[in-house]
JSON list of C-alpha atoms in Angstrom, two decimals:
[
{"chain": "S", "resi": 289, "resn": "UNK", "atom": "CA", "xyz": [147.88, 126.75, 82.19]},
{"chain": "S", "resi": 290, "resn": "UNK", "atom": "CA", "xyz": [145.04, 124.45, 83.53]},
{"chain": "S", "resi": 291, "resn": "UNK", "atom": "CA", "xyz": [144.14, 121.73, 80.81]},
{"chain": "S", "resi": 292, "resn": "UNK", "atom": "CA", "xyz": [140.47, 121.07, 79.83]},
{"chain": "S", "resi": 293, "resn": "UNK", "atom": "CA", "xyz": [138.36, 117.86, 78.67]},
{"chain": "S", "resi": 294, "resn": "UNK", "atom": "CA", "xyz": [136.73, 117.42, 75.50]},
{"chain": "S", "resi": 295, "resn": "UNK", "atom": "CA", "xyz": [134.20, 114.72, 75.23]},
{"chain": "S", "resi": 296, "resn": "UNK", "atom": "CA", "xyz": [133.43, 112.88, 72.27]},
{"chain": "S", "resi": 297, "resn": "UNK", "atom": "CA", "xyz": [130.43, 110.60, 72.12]},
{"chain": "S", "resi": 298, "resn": "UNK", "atom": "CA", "xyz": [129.74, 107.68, 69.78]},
{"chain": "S", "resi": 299, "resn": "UNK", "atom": "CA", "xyz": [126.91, 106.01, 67.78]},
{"chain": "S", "resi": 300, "resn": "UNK", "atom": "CA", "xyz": [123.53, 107.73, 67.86]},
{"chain": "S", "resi": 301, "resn": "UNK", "atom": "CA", "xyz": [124.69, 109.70, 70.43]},
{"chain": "S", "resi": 302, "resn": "UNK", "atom": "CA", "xyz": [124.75, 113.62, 70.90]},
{"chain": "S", "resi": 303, "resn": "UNK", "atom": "CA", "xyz": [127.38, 115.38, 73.31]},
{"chain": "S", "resi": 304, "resn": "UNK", "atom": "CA", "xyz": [124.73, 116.12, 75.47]},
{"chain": "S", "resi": 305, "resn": "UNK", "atom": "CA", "xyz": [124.95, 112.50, 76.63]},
{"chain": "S", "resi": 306, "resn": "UNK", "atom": "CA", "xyz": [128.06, 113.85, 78.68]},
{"chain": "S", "resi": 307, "resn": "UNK", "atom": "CA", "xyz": [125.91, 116.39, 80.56]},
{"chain": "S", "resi": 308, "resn": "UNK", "atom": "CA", "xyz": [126.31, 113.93, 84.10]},
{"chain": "S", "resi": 309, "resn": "UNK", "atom": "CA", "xyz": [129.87, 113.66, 83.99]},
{"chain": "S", "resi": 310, "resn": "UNK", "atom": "CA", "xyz": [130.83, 117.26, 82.68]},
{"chain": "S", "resi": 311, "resn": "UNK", "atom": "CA", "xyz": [128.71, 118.96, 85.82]},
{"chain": "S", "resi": 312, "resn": "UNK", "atom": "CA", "xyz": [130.68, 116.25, 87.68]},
{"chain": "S", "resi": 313, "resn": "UNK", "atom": "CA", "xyz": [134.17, 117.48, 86.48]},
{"chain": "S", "resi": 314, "resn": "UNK", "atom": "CA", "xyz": [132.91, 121.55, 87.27]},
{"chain": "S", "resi": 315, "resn": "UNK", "atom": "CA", "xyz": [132.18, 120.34, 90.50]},
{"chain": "S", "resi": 316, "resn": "UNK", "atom": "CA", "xyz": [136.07, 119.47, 90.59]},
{"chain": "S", "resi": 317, "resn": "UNK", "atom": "CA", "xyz": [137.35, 122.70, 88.85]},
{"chain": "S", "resi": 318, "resn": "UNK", "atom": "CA", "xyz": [137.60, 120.96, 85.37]},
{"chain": "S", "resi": 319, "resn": "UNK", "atom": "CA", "xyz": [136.39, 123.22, 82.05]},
{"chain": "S", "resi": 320, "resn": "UNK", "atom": "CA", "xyz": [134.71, 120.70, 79.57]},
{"chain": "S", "resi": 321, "resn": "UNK", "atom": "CA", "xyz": [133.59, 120.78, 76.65]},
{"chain": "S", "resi": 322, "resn": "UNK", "atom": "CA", "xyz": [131.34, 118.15, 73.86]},
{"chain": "S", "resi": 323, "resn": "UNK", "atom": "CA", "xyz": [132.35, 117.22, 70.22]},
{"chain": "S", "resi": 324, "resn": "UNK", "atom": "CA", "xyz": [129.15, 116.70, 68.74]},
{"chain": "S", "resi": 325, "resn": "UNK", "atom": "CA", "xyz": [129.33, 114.89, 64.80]},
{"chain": "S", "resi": 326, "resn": "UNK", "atom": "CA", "xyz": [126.79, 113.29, 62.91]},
{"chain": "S", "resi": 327, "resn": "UNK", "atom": "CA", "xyz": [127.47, 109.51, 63.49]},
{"chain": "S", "resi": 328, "resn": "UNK", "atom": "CA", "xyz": [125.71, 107.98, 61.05]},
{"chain": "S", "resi": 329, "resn": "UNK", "atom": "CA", "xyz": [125.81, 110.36, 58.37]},
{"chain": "S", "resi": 330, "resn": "UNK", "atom": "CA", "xyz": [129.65, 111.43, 58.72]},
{"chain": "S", "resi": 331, "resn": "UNK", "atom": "CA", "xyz": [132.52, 109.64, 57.25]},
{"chain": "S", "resi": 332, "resn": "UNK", "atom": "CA", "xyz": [135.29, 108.48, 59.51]},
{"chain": "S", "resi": 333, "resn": "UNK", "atom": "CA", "xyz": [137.74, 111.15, 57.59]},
{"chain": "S", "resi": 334, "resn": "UNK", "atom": "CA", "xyz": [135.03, 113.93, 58.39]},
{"chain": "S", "resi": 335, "resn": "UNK", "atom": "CA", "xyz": [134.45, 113.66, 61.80]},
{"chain": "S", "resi": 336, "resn": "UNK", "atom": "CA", "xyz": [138.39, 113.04, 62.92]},
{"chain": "S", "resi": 337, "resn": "UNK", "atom": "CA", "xyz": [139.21, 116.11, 61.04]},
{"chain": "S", "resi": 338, "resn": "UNK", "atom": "CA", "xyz": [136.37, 117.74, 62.63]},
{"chain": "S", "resi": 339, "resn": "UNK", "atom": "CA", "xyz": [137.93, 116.52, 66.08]},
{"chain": "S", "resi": 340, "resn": "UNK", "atom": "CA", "xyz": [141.59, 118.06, 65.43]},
{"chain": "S", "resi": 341, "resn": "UNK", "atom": "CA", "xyz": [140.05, 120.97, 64.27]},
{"chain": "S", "resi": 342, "resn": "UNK", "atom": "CA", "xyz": [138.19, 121.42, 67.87]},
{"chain": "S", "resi": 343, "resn": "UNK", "atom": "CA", "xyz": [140.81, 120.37, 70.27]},
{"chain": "S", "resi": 344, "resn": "UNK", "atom": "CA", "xyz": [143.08, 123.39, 67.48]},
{"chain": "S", "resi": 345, "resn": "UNK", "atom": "CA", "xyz": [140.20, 126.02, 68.44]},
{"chain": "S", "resi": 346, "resn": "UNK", "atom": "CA", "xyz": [141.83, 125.43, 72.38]},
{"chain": "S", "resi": 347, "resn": "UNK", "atom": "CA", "xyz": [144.72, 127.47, 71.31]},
{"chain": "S", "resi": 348, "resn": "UNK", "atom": "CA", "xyz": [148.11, 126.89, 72.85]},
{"chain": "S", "resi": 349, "resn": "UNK", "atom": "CA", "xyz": [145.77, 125.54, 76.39]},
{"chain": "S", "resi": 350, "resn": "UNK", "atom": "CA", "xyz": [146.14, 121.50, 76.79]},
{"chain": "S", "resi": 351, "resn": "UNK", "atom": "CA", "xyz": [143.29, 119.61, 75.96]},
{"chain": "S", "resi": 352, "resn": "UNK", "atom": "CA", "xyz": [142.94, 115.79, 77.43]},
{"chain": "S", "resi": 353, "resn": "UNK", "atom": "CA", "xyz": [140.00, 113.98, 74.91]},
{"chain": "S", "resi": 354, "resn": "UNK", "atom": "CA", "xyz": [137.50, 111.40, 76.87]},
{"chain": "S", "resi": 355, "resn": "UNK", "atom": "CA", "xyz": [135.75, 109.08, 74.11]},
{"chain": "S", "resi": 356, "resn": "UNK", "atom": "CA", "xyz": [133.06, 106.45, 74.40]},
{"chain": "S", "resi": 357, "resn": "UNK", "atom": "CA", "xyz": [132.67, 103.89, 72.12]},
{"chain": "S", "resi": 358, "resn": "UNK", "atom": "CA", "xyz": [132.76, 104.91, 68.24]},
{"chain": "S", "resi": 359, "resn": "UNK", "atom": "CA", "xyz": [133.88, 108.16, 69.61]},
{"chain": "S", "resi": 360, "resn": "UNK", "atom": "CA", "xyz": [137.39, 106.41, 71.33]},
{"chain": "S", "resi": 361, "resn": "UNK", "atom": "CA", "xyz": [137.71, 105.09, 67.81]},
{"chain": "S", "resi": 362, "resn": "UNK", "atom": "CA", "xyz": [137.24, 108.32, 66.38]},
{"chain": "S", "resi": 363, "resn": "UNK", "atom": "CA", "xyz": [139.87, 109.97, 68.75]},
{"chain": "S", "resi": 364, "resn": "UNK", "atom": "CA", "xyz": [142.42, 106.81, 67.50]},
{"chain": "S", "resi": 365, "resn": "UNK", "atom": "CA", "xyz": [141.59, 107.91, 63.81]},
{"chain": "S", "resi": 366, "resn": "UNK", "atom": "CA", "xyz": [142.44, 111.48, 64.02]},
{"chain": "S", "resi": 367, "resn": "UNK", "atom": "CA", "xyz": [145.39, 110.74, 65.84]},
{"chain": "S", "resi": 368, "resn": "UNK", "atom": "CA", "xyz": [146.78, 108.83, 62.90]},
{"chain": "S", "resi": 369, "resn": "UNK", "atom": "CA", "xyz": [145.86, 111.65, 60.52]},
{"chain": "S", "resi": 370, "resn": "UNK", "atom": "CA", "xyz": [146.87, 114.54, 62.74]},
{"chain": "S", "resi": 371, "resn": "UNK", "atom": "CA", "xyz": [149.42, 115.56, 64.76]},
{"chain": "S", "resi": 372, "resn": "UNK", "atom": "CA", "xyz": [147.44, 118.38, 67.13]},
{"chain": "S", "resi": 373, "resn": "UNK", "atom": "CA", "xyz": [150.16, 120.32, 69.65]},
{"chain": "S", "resi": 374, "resn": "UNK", "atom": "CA", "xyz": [147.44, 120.84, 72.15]},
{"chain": "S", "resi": 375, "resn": "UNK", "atom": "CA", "xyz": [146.40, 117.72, 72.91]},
{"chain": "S", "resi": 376, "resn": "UNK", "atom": "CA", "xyz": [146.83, 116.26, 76.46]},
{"chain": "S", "resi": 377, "resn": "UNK", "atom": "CA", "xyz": [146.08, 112.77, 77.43]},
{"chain": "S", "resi": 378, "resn": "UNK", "atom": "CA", "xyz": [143.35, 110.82, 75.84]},
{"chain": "S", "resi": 379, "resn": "UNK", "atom": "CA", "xyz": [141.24, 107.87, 77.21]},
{"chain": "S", "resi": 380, "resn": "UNK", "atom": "CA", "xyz": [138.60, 105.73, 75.82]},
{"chain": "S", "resi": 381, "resn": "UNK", "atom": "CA", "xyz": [135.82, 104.03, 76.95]},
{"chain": "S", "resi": 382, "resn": "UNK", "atom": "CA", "xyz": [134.26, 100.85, 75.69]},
{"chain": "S", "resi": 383, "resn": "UNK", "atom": "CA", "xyz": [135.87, 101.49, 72.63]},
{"chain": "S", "resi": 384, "resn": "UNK", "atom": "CA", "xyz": [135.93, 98.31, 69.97]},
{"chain": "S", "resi": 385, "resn": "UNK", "atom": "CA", "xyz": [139.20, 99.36, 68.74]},
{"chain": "S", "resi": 386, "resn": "UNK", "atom": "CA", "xyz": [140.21, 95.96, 67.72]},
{"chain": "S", "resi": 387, "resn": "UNK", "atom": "CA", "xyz": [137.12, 95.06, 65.78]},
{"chain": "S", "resi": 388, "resn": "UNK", "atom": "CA", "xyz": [133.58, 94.11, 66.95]},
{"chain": "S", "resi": 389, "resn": "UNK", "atom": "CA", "xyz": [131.97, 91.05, 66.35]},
{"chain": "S", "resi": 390, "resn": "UNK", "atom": "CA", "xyz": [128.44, 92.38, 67.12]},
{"chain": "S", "resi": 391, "resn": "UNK", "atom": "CA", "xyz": [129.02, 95.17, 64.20]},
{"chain": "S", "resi": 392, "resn": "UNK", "atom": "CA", "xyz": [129.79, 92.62, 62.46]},
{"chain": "S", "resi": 393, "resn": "UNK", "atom": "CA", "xyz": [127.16, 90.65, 62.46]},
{"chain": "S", "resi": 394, "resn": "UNK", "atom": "CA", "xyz": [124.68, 93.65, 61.80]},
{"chain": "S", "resi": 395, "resn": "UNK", "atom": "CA", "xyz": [126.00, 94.59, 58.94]},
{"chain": "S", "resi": 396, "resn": "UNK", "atom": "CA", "xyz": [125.16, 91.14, 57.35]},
{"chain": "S", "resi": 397, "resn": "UNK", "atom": "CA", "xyz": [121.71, 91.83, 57.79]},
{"chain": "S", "resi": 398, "resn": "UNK", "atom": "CA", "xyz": [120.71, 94.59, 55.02]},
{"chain": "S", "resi": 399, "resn": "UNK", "atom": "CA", "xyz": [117.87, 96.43, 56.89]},
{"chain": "S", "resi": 400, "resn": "UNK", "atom": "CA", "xyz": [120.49, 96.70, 59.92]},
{"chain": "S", "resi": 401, "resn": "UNK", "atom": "CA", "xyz": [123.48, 97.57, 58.06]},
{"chain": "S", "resi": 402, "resn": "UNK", "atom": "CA", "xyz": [122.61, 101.00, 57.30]},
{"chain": "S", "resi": 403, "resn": "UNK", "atom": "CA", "xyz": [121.65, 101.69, 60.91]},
{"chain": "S", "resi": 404, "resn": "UNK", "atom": "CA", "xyz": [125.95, 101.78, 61.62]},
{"chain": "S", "resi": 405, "resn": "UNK", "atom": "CA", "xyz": [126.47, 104.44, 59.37]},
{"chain": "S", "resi": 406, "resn": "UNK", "atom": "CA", "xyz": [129.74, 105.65, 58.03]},
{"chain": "S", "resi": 407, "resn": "UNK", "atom": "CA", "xyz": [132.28, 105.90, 60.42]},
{"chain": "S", "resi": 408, "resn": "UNK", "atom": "CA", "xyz": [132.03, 102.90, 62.22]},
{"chain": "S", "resi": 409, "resn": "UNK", "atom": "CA", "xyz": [132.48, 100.31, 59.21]},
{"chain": "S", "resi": 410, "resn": "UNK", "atom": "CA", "xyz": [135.02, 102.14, 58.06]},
{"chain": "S", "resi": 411, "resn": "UNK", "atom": "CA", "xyz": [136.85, 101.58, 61.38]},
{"chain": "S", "resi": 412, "resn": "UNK", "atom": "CA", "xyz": [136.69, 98.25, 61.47]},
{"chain": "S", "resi": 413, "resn": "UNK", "atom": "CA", "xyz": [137.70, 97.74, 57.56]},
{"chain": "S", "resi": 414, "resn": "UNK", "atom": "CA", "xyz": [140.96, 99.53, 58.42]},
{"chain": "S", "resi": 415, "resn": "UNK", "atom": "CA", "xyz": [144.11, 98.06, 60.19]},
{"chain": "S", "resi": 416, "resn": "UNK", "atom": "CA", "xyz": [144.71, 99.26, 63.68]},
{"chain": "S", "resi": 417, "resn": "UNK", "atom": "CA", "xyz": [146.36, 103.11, 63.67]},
{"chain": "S", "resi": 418, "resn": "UNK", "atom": "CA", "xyz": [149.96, 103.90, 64.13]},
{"chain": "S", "resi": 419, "resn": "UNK", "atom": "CA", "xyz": [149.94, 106.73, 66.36]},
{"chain": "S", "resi": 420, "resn": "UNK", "atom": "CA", "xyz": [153.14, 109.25, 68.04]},
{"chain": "S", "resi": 421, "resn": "UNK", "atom": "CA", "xyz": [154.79, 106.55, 70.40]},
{"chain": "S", "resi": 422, "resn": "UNK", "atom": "CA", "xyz": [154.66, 109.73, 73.13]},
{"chain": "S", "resi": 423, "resn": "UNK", "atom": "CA", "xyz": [150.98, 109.52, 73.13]},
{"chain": "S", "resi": 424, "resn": "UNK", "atom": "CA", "xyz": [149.20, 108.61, 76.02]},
{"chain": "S", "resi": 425, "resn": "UNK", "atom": "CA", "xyz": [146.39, 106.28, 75.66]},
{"chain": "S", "resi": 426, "resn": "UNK", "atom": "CA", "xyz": [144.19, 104.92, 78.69]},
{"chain": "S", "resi": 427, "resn": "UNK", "atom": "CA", "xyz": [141.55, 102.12, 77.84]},
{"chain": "S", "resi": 428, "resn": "UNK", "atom": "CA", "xyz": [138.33, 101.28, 79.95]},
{"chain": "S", "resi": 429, "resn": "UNK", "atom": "CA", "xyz": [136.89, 98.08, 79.23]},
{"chain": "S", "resi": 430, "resn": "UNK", "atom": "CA", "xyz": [133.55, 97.20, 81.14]},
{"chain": "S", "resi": 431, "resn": "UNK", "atom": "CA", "xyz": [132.61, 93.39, 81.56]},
{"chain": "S", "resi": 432, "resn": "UNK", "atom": "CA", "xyz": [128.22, 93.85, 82.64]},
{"chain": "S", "resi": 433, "resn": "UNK", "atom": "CA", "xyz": [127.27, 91.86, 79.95]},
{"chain": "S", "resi": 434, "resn": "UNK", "atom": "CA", "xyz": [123.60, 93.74, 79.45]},
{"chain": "S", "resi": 435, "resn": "UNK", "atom": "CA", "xyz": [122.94, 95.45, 76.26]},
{"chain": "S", "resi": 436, "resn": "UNK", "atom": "CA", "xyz": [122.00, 94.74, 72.19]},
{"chain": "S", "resi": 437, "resn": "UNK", "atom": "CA", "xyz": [124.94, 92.53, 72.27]},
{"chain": "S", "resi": 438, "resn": "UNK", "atom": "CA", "xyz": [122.92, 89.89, 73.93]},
{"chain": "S", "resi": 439, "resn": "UNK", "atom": "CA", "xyz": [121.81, 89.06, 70.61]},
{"chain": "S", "resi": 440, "resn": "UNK", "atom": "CA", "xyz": [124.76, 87.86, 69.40]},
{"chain": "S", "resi": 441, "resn": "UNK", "atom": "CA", "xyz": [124.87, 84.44, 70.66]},
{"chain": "S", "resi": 442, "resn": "UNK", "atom": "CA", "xyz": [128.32, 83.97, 69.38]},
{"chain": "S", "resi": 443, "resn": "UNK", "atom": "CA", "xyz": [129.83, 87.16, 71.45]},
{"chain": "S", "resi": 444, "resn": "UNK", "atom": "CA", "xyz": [133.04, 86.72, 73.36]},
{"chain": "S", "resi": 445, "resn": "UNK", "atom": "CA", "xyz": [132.94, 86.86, 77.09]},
{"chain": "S", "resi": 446, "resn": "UNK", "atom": "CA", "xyz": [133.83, 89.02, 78.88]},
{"chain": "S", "resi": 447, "resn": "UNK", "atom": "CA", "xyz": [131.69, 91.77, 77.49]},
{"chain": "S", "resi": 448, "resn": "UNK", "atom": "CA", "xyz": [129.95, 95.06, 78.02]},
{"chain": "S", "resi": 449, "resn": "UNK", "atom": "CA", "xyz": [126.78, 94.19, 76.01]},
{"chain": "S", "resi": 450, "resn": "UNK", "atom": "CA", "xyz": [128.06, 95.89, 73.32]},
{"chain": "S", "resi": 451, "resn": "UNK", "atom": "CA", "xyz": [131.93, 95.16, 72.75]},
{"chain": "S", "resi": 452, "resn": "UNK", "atom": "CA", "xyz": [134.00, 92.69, 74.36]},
{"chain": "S", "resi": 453, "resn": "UNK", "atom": "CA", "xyz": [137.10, 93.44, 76.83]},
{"chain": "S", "resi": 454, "resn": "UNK", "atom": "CA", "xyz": [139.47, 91.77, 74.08]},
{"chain": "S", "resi": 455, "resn": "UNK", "atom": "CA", "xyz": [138.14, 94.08, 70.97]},
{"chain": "S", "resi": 456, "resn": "UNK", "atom": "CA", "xyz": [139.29, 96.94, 73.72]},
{"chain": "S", "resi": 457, "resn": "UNK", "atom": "CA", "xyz": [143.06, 95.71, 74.08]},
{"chain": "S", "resi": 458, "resn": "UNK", "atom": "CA", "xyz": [144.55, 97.76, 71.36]},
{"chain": "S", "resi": 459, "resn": "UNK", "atom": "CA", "xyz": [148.71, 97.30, 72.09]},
{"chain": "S", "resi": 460, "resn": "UNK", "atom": "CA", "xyz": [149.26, 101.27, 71.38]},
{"chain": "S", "resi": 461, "resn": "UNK", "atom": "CA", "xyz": [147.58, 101.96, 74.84]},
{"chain": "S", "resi": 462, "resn": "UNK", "atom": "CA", "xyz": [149.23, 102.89, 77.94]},
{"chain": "S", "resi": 463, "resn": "UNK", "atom": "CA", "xyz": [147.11, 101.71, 80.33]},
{"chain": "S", "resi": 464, "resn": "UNK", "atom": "CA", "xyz": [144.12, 99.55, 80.84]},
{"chain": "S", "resi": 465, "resn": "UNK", "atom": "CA", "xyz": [141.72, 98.62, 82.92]},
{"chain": "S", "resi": 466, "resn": "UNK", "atom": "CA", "xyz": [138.30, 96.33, 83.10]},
{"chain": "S", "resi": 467, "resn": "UNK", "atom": "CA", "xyz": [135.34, 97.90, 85.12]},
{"chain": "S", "resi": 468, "resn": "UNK", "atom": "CA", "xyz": [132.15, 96.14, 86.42]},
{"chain": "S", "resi": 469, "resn": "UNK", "atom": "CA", "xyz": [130.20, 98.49, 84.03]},
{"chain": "S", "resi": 470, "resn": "UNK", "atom": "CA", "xyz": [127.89, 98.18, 81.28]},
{"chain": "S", "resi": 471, "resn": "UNK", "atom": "CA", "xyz": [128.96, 99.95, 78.19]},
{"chain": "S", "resi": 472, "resn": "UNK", "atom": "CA", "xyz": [125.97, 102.41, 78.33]},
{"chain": "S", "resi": 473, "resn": "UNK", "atom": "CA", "xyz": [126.66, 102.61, 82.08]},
{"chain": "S", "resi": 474, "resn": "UNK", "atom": "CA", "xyz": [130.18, 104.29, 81.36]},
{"chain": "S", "resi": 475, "resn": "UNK", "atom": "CA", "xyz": [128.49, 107.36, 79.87]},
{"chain": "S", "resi": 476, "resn": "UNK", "atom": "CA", "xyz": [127.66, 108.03, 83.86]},
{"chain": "S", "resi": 477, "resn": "UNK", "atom": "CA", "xyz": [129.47, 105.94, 86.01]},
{"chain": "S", "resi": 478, "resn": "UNK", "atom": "CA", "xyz": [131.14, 107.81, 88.82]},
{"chain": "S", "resi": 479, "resn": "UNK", "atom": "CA", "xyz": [133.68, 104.51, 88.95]},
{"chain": "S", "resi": 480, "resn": "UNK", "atom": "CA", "xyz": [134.70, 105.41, 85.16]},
{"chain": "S", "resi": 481, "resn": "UNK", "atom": "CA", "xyz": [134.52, 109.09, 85.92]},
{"chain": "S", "resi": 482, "resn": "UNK", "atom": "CA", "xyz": [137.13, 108.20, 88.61]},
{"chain": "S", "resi": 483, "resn": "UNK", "atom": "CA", "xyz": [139.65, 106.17, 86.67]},
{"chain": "S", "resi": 484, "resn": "UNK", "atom": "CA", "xyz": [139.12, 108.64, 83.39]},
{"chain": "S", "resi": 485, "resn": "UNK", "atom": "CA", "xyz": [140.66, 111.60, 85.78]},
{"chain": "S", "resi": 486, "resn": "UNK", "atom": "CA", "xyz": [142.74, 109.45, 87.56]},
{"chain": "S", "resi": 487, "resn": "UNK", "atom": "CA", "xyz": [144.66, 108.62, 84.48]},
{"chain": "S", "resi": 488, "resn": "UNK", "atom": "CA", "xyz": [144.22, 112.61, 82.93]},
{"chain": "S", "resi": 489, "resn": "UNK", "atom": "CA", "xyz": [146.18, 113.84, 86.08]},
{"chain": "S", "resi": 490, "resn": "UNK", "atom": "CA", "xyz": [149.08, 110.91, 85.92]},
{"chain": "S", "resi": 491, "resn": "UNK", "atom": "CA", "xyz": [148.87, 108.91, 82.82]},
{"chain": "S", "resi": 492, "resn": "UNK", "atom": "CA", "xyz": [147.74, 105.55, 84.70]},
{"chain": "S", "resi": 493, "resn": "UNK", "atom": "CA", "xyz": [144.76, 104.16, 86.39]},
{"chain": "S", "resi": 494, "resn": "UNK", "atom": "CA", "xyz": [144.34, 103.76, 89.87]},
{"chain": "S", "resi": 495, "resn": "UNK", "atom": "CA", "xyz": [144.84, 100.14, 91.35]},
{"chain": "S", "resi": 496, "resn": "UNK", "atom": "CA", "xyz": [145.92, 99.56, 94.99]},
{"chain": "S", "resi": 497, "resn": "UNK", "atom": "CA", "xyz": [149.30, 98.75, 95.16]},
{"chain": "S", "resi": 498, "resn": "UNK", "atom": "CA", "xyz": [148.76, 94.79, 96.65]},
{"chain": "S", "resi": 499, "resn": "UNK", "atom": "CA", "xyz": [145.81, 93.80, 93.51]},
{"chain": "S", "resi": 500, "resn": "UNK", "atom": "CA", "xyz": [146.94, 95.24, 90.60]},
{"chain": "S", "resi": 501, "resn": "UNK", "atom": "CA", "xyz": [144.35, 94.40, 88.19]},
{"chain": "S", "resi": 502, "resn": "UNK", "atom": "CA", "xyz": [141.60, 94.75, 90.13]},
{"chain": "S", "resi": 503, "resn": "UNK", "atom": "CA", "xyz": [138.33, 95.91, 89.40]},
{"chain": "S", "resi": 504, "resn": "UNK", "atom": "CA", "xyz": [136.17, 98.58, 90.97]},
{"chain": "S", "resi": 505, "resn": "UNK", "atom": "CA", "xyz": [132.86, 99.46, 90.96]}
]
């Protein structure tokens, strides 16, 4: 039985965001679907439960989940709370699973602070998820530092513009990798598309075997 993708987008996003890369993956003979969620409105508990309950609607067919930004953290969450038999691979992109100092900083400001929503603070007020050890986790970080992150002078480099490569490095993952990619850039970049699939079909990402490390565009 063929596995699918589900895509799960993050803050004032809609799945629809995923249109590029899901006509992309048809073009390859991947089905694909979007989790849509209310980011701002939902709580964290909400919207993972919501997740589990969509990759359950596959049935007994595997499911691999694809999440950018909140929506990697969101994937993390509902891992922690659920335990779905479905579910295939998983990898997240730009992700601040280990915290995020821009966040941060926003939600000191009290006309900005509402702007994050639920979901997101509660992340990053929580300790880091114990998932299933058998879980397969691939992170992609992106280090183009353009983006609303550019107002934090105090941000970390190497960044995305939005969340830095080290608030990516969560130790549960199985693989990672740093791409020259903005973090809005991901939700389209053939490069990410690449790696993402790469590591759906064999649970790592593709480096050539003399640089391992290296980036790629």
């Amino acid at each position: 039985m063929e596995a699918g993708i589900l895509f799960v987008h993050g803050l004032w996003m809609h799945g629809w965001v995923f249109g590029l890369q899901r006509r992309r993956v048809a073009s390859l003979g991947w089905s694909s679907r979007s989790y849509s969620y209310p980011s701002v409105r939902a709580a964290l508990d909400e919207v993972a439960d919501g997740l589990a309950a969509a990759i359950a609607s596959a049935g007994e067919r595997p499911l691999h989940v694809v999440g950018h930004s909140l929506g990697g953290c969101v994937v993390l969450h509902m891992l922690a709370r659920h335990r779905p038999a479905a579910l295939g691979r998983v990898v997240v992109l730009g992700s601040p699973l280990c915290g995020s100092a821009s966040a941060r900083v926003i939600l000191r400001v009290p006309l900005l602070r509402h702007a994050l929503g639920r979901a997101l603070p509660a992340w990053l007020e929580q300790p880091l998820p114990c998932i299933e050890p058998h879980r397969e986790v691939g992170v992609i970080a992106g280090d183009r530092p353009i983006g609303l992150g550019r107002l934090v002078p105090s941000m970390a480099q190497p960044n995305d513009g939005m969340v830095t490569v080290a608030e990516t490095r969560w130790p549960g993952a199985r693989d990672h990798i740093v791409l020259p990619v903005t973090h809005m850039q991901m939700l389209w970049s053939s490069a990410c598309l690449r790696q993402t699939l790469h590591f759906l079909d064999h649970g790592f990402f593709e480096r050539p075997a003399a640089a391992p490390g290296a980036s790629f565009r």
